[in-house]
Coordinates of C-alpha atoms and ligand atoms in Angstrom, one line a residue:
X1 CA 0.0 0.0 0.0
X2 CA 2.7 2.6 0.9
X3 CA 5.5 3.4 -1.8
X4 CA 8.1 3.7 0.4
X5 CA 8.7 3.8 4.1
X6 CA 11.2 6.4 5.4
X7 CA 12.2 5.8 9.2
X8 CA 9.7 7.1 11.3
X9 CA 8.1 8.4 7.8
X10 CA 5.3 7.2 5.5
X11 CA 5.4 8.4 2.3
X12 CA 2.1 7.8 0.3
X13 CA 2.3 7.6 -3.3
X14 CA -0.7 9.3 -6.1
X15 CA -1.4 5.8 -6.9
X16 CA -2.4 5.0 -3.1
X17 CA -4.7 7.6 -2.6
X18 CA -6.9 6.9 -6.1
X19 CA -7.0 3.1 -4.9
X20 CA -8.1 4.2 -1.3
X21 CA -11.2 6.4 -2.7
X22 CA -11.7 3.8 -5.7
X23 CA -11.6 0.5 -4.5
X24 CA -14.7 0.4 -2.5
X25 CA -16.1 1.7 -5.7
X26 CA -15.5 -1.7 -8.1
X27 CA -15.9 -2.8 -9.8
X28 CA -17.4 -0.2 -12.3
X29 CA -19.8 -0.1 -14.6
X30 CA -18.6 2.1 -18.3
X31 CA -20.8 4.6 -20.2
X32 CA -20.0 5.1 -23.6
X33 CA -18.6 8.1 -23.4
X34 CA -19.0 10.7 -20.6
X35 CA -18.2 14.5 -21.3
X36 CA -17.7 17.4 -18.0
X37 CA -17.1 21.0 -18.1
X38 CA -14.9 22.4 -15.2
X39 CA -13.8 26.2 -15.5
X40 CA -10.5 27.7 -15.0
X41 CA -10.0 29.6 -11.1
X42 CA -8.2 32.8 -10.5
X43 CA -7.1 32.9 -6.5
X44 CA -7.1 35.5 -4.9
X45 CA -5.0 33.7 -2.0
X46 CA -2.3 32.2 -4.0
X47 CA -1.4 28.4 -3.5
X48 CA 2.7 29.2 -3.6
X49 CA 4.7 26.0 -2.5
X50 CA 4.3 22.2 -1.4
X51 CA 4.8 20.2 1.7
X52 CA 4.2 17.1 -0.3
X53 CA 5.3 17.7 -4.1
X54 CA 3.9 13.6 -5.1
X55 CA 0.9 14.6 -3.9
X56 CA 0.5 18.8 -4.4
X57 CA -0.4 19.2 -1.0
X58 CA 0.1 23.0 -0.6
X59 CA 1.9 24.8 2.8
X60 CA -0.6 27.2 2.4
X61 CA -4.5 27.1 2.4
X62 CA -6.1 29.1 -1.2
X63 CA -9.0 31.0 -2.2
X64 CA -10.2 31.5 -5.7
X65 CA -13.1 32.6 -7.8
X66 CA -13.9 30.2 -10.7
X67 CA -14.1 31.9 -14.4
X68 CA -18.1 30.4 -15.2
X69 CA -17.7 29.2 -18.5
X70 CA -13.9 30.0 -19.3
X71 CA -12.2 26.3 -18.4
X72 CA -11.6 22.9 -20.5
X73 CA -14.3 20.5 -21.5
X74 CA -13.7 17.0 -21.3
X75 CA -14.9 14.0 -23.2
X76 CA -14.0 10.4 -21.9
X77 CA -14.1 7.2 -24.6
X78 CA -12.8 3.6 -23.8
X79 CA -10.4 2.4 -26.0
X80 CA -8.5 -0.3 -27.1
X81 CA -4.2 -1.1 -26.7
X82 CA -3.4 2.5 -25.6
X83 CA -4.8 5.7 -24.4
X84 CA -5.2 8.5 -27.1
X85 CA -5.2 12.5 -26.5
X86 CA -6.7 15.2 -28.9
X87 CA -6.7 18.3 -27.6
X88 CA -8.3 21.5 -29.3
X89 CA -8.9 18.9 -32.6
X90 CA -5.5 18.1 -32.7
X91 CA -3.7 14.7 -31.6
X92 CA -1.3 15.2 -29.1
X93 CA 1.5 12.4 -28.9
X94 CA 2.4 11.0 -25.2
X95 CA 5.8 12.0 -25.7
X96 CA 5.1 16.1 -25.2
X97 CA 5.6 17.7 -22.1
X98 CA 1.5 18.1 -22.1
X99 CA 0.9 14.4 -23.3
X100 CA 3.0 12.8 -20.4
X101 CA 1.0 14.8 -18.0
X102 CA -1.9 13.5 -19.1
X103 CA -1.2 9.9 -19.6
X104 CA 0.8 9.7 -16.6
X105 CA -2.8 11.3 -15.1
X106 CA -4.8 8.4 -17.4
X107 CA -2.5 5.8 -15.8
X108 CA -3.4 6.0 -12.3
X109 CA -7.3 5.4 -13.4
X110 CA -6.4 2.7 -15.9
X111 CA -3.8 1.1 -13.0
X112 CA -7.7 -0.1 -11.3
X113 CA -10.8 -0.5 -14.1
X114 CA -7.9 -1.5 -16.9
X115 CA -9.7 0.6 -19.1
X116 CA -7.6 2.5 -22.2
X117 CA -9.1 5.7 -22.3
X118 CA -9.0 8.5 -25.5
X119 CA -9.3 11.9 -23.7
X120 CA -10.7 14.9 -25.8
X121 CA -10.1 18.7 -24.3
X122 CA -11.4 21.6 -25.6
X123 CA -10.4 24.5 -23.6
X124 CA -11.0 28.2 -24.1
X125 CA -8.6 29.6 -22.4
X126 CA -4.7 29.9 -23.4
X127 CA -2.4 26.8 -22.4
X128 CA 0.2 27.2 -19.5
X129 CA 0.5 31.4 -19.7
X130 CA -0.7 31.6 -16.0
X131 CA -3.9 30.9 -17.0
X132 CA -5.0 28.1 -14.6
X133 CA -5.8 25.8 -17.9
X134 CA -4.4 23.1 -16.1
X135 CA -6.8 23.6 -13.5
X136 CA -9.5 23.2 -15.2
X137 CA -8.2 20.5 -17.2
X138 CA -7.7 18.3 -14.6
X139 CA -11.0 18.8 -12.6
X140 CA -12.9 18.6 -16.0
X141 CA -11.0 15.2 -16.2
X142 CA -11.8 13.5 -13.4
X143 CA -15.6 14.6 -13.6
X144 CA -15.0 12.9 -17.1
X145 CA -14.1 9.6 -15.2
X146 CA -16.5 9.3 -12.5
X147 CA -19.2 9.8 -15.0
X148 CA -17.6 7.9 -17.6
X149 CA -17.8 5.0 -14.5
X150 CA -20.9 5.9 -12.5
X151 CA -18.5 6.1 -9.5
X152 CA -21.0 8.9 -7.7
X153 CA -17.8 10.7 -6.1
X154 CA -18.4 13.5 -3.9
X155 CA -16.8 16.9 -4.1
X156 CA -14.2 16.4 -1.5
X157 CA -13.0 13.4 -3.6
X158 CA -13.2 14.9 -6.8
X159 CA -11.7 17.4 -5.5
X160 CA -8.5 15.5 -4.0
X161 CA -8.0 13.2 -6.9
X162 CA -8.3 16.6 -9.4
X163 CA -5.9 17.9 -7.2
X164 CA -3.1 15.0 -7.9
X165 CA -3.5 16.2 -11.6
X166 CA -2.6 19.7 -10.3
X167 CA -2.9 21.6 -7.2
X168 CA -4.8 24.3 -8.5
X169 CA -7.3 21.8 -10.0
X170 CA -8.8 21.0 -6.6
X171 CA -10.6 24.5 -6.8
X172 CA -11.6 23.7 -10.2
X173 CA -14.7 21.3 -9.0
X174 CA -16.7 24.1 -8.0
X175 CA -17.7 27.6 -9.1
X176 CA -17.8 30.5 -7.4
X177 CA -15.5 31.2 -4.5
X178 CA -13.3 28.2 -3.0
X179 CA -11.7 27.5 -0.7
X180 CA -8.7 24.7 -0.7
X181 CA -8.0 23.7 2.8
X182 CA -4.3 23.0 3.1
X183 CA -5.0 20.2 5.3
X184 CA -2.4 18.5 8.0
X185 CA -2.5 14.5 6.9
X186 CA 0.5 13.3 5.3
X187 CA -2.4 11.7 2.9
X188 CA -4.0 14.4 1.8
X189 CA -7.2 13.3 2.5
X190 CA -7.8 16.4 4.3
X191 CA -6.4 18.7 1.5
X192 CA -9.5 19.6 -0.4
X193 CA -11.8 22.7 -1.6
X194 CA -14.9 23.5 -0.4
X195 CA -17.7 26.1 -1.9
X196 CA -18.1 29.5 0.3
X197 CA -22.0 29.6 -0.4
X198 CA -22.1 33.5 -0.7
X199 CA -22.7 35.0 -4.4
X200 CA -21.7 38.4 -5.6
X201 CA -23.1 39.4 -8.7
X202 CA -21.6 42.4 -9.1
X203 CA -18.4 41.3 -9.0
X204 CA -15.9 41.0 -12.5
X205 CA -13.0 39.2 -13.2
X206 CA -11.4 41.3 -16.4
X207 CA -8.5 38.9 -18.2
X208 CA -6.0 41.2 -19.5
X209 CA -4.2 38.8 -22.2
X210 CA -1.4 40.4 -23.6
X211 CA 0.7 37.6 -23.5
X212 CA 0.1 33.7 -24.7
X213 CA 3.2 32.3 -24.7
X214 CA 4.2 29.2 -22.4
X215 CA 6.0 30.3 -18.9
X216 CA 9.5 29.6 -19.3
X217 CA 9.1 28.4 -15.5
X218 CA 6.9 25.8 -14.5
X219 CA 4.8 26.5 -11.3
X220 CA 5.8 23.7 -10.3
X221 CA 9.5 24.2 -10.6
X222 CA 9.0 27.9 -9.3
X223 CA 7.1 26.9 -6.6
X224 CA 10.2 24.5 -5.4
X225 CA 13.2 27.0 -6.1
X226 CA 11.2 29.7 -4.3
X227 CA 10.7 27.5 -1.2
X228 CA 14.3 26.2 -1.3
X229 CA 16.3 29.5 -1.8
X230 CA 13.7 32.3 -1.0
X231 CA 15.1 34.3 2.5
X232 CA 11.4 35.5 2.4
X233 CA 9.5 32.1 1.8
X234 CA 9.1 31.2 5.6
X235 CA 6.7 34.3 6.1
X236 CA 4.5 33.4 3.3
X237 CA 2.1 30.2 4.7
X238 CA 0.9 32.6 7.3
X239 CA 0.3 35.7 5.1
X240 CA -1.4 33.8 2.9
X241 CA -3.4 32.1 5.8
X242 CA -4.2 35.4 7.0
X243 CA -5.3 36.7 3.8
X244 CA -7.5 33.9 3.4
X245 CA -9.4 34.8 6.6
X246 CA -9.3 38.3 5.5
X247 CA -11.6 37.2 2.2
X248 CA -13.8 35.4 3.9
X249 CA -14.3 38.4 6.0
X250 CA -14.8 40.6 3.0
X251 CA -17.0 38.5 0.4
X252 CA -19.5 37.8 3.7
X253 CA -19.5 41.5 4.7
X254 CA -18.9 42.2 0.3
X255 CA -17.0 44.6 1.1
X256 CA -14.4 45.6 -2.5
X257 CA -11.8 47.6 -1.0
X258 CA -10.9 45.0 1.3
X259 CA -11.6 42.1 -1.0
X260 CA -9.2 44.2 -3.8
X261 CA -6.8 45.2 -1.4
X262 CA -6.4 42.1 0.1
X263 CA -6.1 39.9 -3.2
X264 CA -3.7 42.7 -4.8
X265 CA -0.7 42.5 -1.8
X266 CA -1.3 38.6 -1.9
X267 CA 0.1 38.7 -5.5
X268 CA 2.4 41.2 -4.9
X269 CA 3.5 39.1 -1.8
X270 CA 3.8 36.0 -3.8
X271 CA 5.9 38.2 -6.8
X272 CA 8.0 39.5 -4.0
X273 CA 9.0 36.4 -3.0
X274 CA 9.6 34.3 -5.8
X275 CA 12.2 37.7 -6.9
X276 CA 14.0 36.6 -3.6
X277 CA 14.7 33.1 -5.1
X278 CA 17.8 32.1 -6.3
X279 CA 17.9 32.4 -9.6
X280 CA 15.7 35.1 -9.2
X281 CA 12.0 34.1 -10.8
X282 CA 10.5 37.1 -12.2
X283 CA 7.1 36.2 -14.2
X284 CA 6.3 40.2 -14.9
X285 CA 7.3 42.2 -18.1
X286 CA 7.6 45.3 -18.8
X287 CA 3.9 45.0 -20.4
X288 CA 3.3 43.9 -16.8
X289 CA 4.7 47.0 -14.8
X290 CA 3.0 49.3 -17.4
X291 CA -0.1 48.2 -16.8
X292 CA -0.1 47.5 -12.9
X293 CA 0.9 51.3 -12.8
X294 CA -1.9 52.3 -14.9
X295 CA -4.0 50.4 -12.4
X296 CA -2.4 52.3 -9.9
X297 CA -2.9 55.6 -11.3
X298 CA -7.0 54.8 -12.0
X299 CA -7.3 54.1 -8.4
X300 CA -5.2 57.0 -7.3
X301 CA -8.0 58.7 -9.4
X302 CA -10.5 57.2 -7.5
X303 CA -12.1 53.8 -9.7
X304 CA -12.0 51.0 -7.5
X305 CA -9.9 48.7 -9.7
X306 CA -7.5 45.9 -8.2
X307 CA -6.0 43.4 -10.0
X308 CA -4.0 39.8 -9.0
X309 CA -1.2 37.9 -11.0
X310 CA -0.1 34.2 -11.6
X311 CA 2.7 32.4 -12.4
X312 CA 3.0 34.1 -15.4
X313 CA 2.8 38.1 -16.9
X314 CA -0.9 38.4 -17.7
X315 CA -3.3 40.7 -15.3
X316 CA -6.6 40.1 -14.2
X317 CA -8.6 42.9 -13.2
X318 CA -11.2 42.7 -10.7
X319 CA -13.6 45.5 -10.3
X320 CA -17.1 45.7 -9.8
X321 CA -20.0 45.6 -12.6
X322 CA -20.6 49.5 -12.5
X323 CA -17.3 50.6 -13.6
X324 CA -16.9 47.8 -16.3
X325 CA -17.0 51.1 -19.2
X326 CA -15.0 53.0 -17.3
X327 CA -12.3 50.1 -17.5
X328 CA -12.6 49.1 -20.7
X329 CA -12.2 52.6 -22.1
X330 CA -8.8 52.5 -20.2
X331 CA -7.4 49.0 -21.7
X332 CA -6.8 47.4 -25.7
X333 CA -7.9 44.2 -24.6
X334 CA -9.7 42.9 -21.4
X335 CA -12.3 39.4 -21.9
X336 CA -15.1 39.7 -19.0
X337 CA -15.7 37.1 -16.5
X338 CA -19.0 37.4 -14.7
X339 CA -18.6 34.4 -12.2
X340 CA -22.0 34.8 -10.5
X341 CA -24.4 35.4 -13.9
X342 CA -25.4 32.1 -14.3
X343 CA -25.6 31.0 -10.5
Ligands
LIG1 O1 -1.7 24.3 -9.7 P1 -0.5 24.9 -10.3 O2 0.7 24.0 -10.1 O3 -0.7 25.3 -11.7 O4 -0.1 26.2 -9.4 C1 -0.9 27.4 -9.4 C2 -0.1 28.5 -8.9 C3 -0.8 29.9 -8.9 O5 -1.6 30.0 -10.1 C4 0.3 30.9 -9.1 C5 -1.5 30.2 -7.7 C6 -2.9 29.6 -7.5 O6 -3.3 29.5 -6.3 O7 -3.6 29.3 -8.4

């Protein structure tokens, strides 16, 4: 059952924890096909570093607001002799970066039904430019699968096994706000994201997209050199535990300023402190700086605008429904997320 035994330290494996939710689930019965939608999730408490890198279990608990109908749609066939992957109408070969990820993600389903699988995406959003499409991706996935095999998972286990796809993907399994508890178990089984039932319809998410290209650093490899080298990193569980809180605080009470504030000097936090790794990370350009200072300047002049940053250069905006003109006067490009229209 356990990979490998440390002294006086178990170390579970992914495969582990899918046979521990699955097995009292088989044998299964198979659709045809099964297709799920899962959107992409923008946090506005960042998830920034692992305690567990097998199984993405974060050292900090996350909040995020899901993009409605911006995310990856997934379709779910059983196949014969080996698993297939088209993606956007393309085939995509196992041996890509993207393709191992996947199949190595197929694997740990086939290891228990022995089922081949050919997995179709369609995704709206750009691949890997800090877009959370792996998010989405992998929650849209495994929604996929437990259709695909009447296995009647709940959240909390959709949740965990999104989240072995990718840590971020745990949020994915839910719209609206989230909230990924970091959890204390060594298995993970108490790592998982939960809805905050409040809705704020007012509230927009603009994506400024300026840039599509691929990181040239992997979250996950970020995430690791910024915990490893960062002089800053042991301060950042507990602001971003406390920012959390402070969220919570503000959507109950919707209160902007604070929600803006709040989610604005998390990003900035997280930024700060991957610059203090060694090499230095540094997802911004100078697209970036121009236009978080033109953010800065609307705000000096009194719109409430905020914004929040991922592992990679793009902006998103969030501002409230009112001002929407008023912002898009100010920028070449923004795509508007309402995330509580079609609750
Ligand atoms: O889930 P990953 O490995 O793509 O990491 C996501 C990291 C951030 O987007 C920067 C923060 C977050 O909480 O989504």
């Amino acid at each position: 059952m356990l990979k490998s035994k440390l002294p006086g330290f178990l170390v579970f494996s992914k495969e582990n924890i899918v046979t521990k939710i699955l097995s009292p689930k088989n044998p299964a019965p198979l659709l045809e096909n099964a297709k799920s939608f899962a959107p992409a999730n923008i946090a506005l408490a960042k998830y920034w570093g692992k305690r567990n890198s097998e199984l993405n279990l974060p050292m900090n608990s996350s909040l995020s607001i899901s993009l409605d109908q911006r995310g990856a749609t997934a379709m779910l066939t059983a196949t014969t002799l080996q698993h297939r992957l088209t993606i956007n109408h393309q085939n995509v070969e196992s041996t890509t970066p993207h393709g191992r990820r996947l199949i190595d993600y197929l694997n740990l389903f086939h290891a228990i039904t022995g089922v081949y699988y050919h997995l179709t995406l369609e995704v709206n959003i750009p691949f890997a430019a800090g877009l959370a499409s792996s998010a989405a991706v992998f929650a849209a996935i495994i929604q996929a699968m437990n259709s695909l095999h009447q296995w009647h998972l709940s959240y909390k286990e959709l949740s965990i096994l999104a989240r072995l796809g990718s840590g971020s993907a745990a949020r994915s399994i839910l719209q609206g706000f989230v909230e990924w508890h970091q959890g204390e178990n060594p298995n993970g089984m108490d790592s998982f994201a939960e809805k905050i039932p409040v809705i704020w319809p007012q509230l927009c998410v603009g994506l400024c997209i300026f840039n599509v290209n691929e990181k040239p650093v992997s979250s996950r490899e970020g995430m690791q050199r910024t915990k490893t080298t960062s002089p800053l990193y042991a301060n950042w569980p507990h602001i971003a535990n406390t920012a959390v809180t402070t969220l919570k605080e503000a959507i109950i009470s919707q209160d902007f300023a604070l929600l803006g504030r709040t989610a604005e000097n998390n990003a900035l936090t997280m930024h700060a402190t991957m610059l203090s790794a060694w090499p230095p990370l540094l997802y911004s350009t100078q697209e970036t700086l121009t236009q978080m200072q033109k953010i800065w300047q609307l705000r000096q002049d009194g719109l409430p605008i905020y914004f929040t940053q991922d592992a990679g250069p793009n902006l998103k905006i969030l501002c409230l429904q009112k001002d929407m003109a008023e912002i898009n006067h100010q920028f070449d490009t923004i795509e508007w997320v309402h995330p509580f229209r079609t609750e």
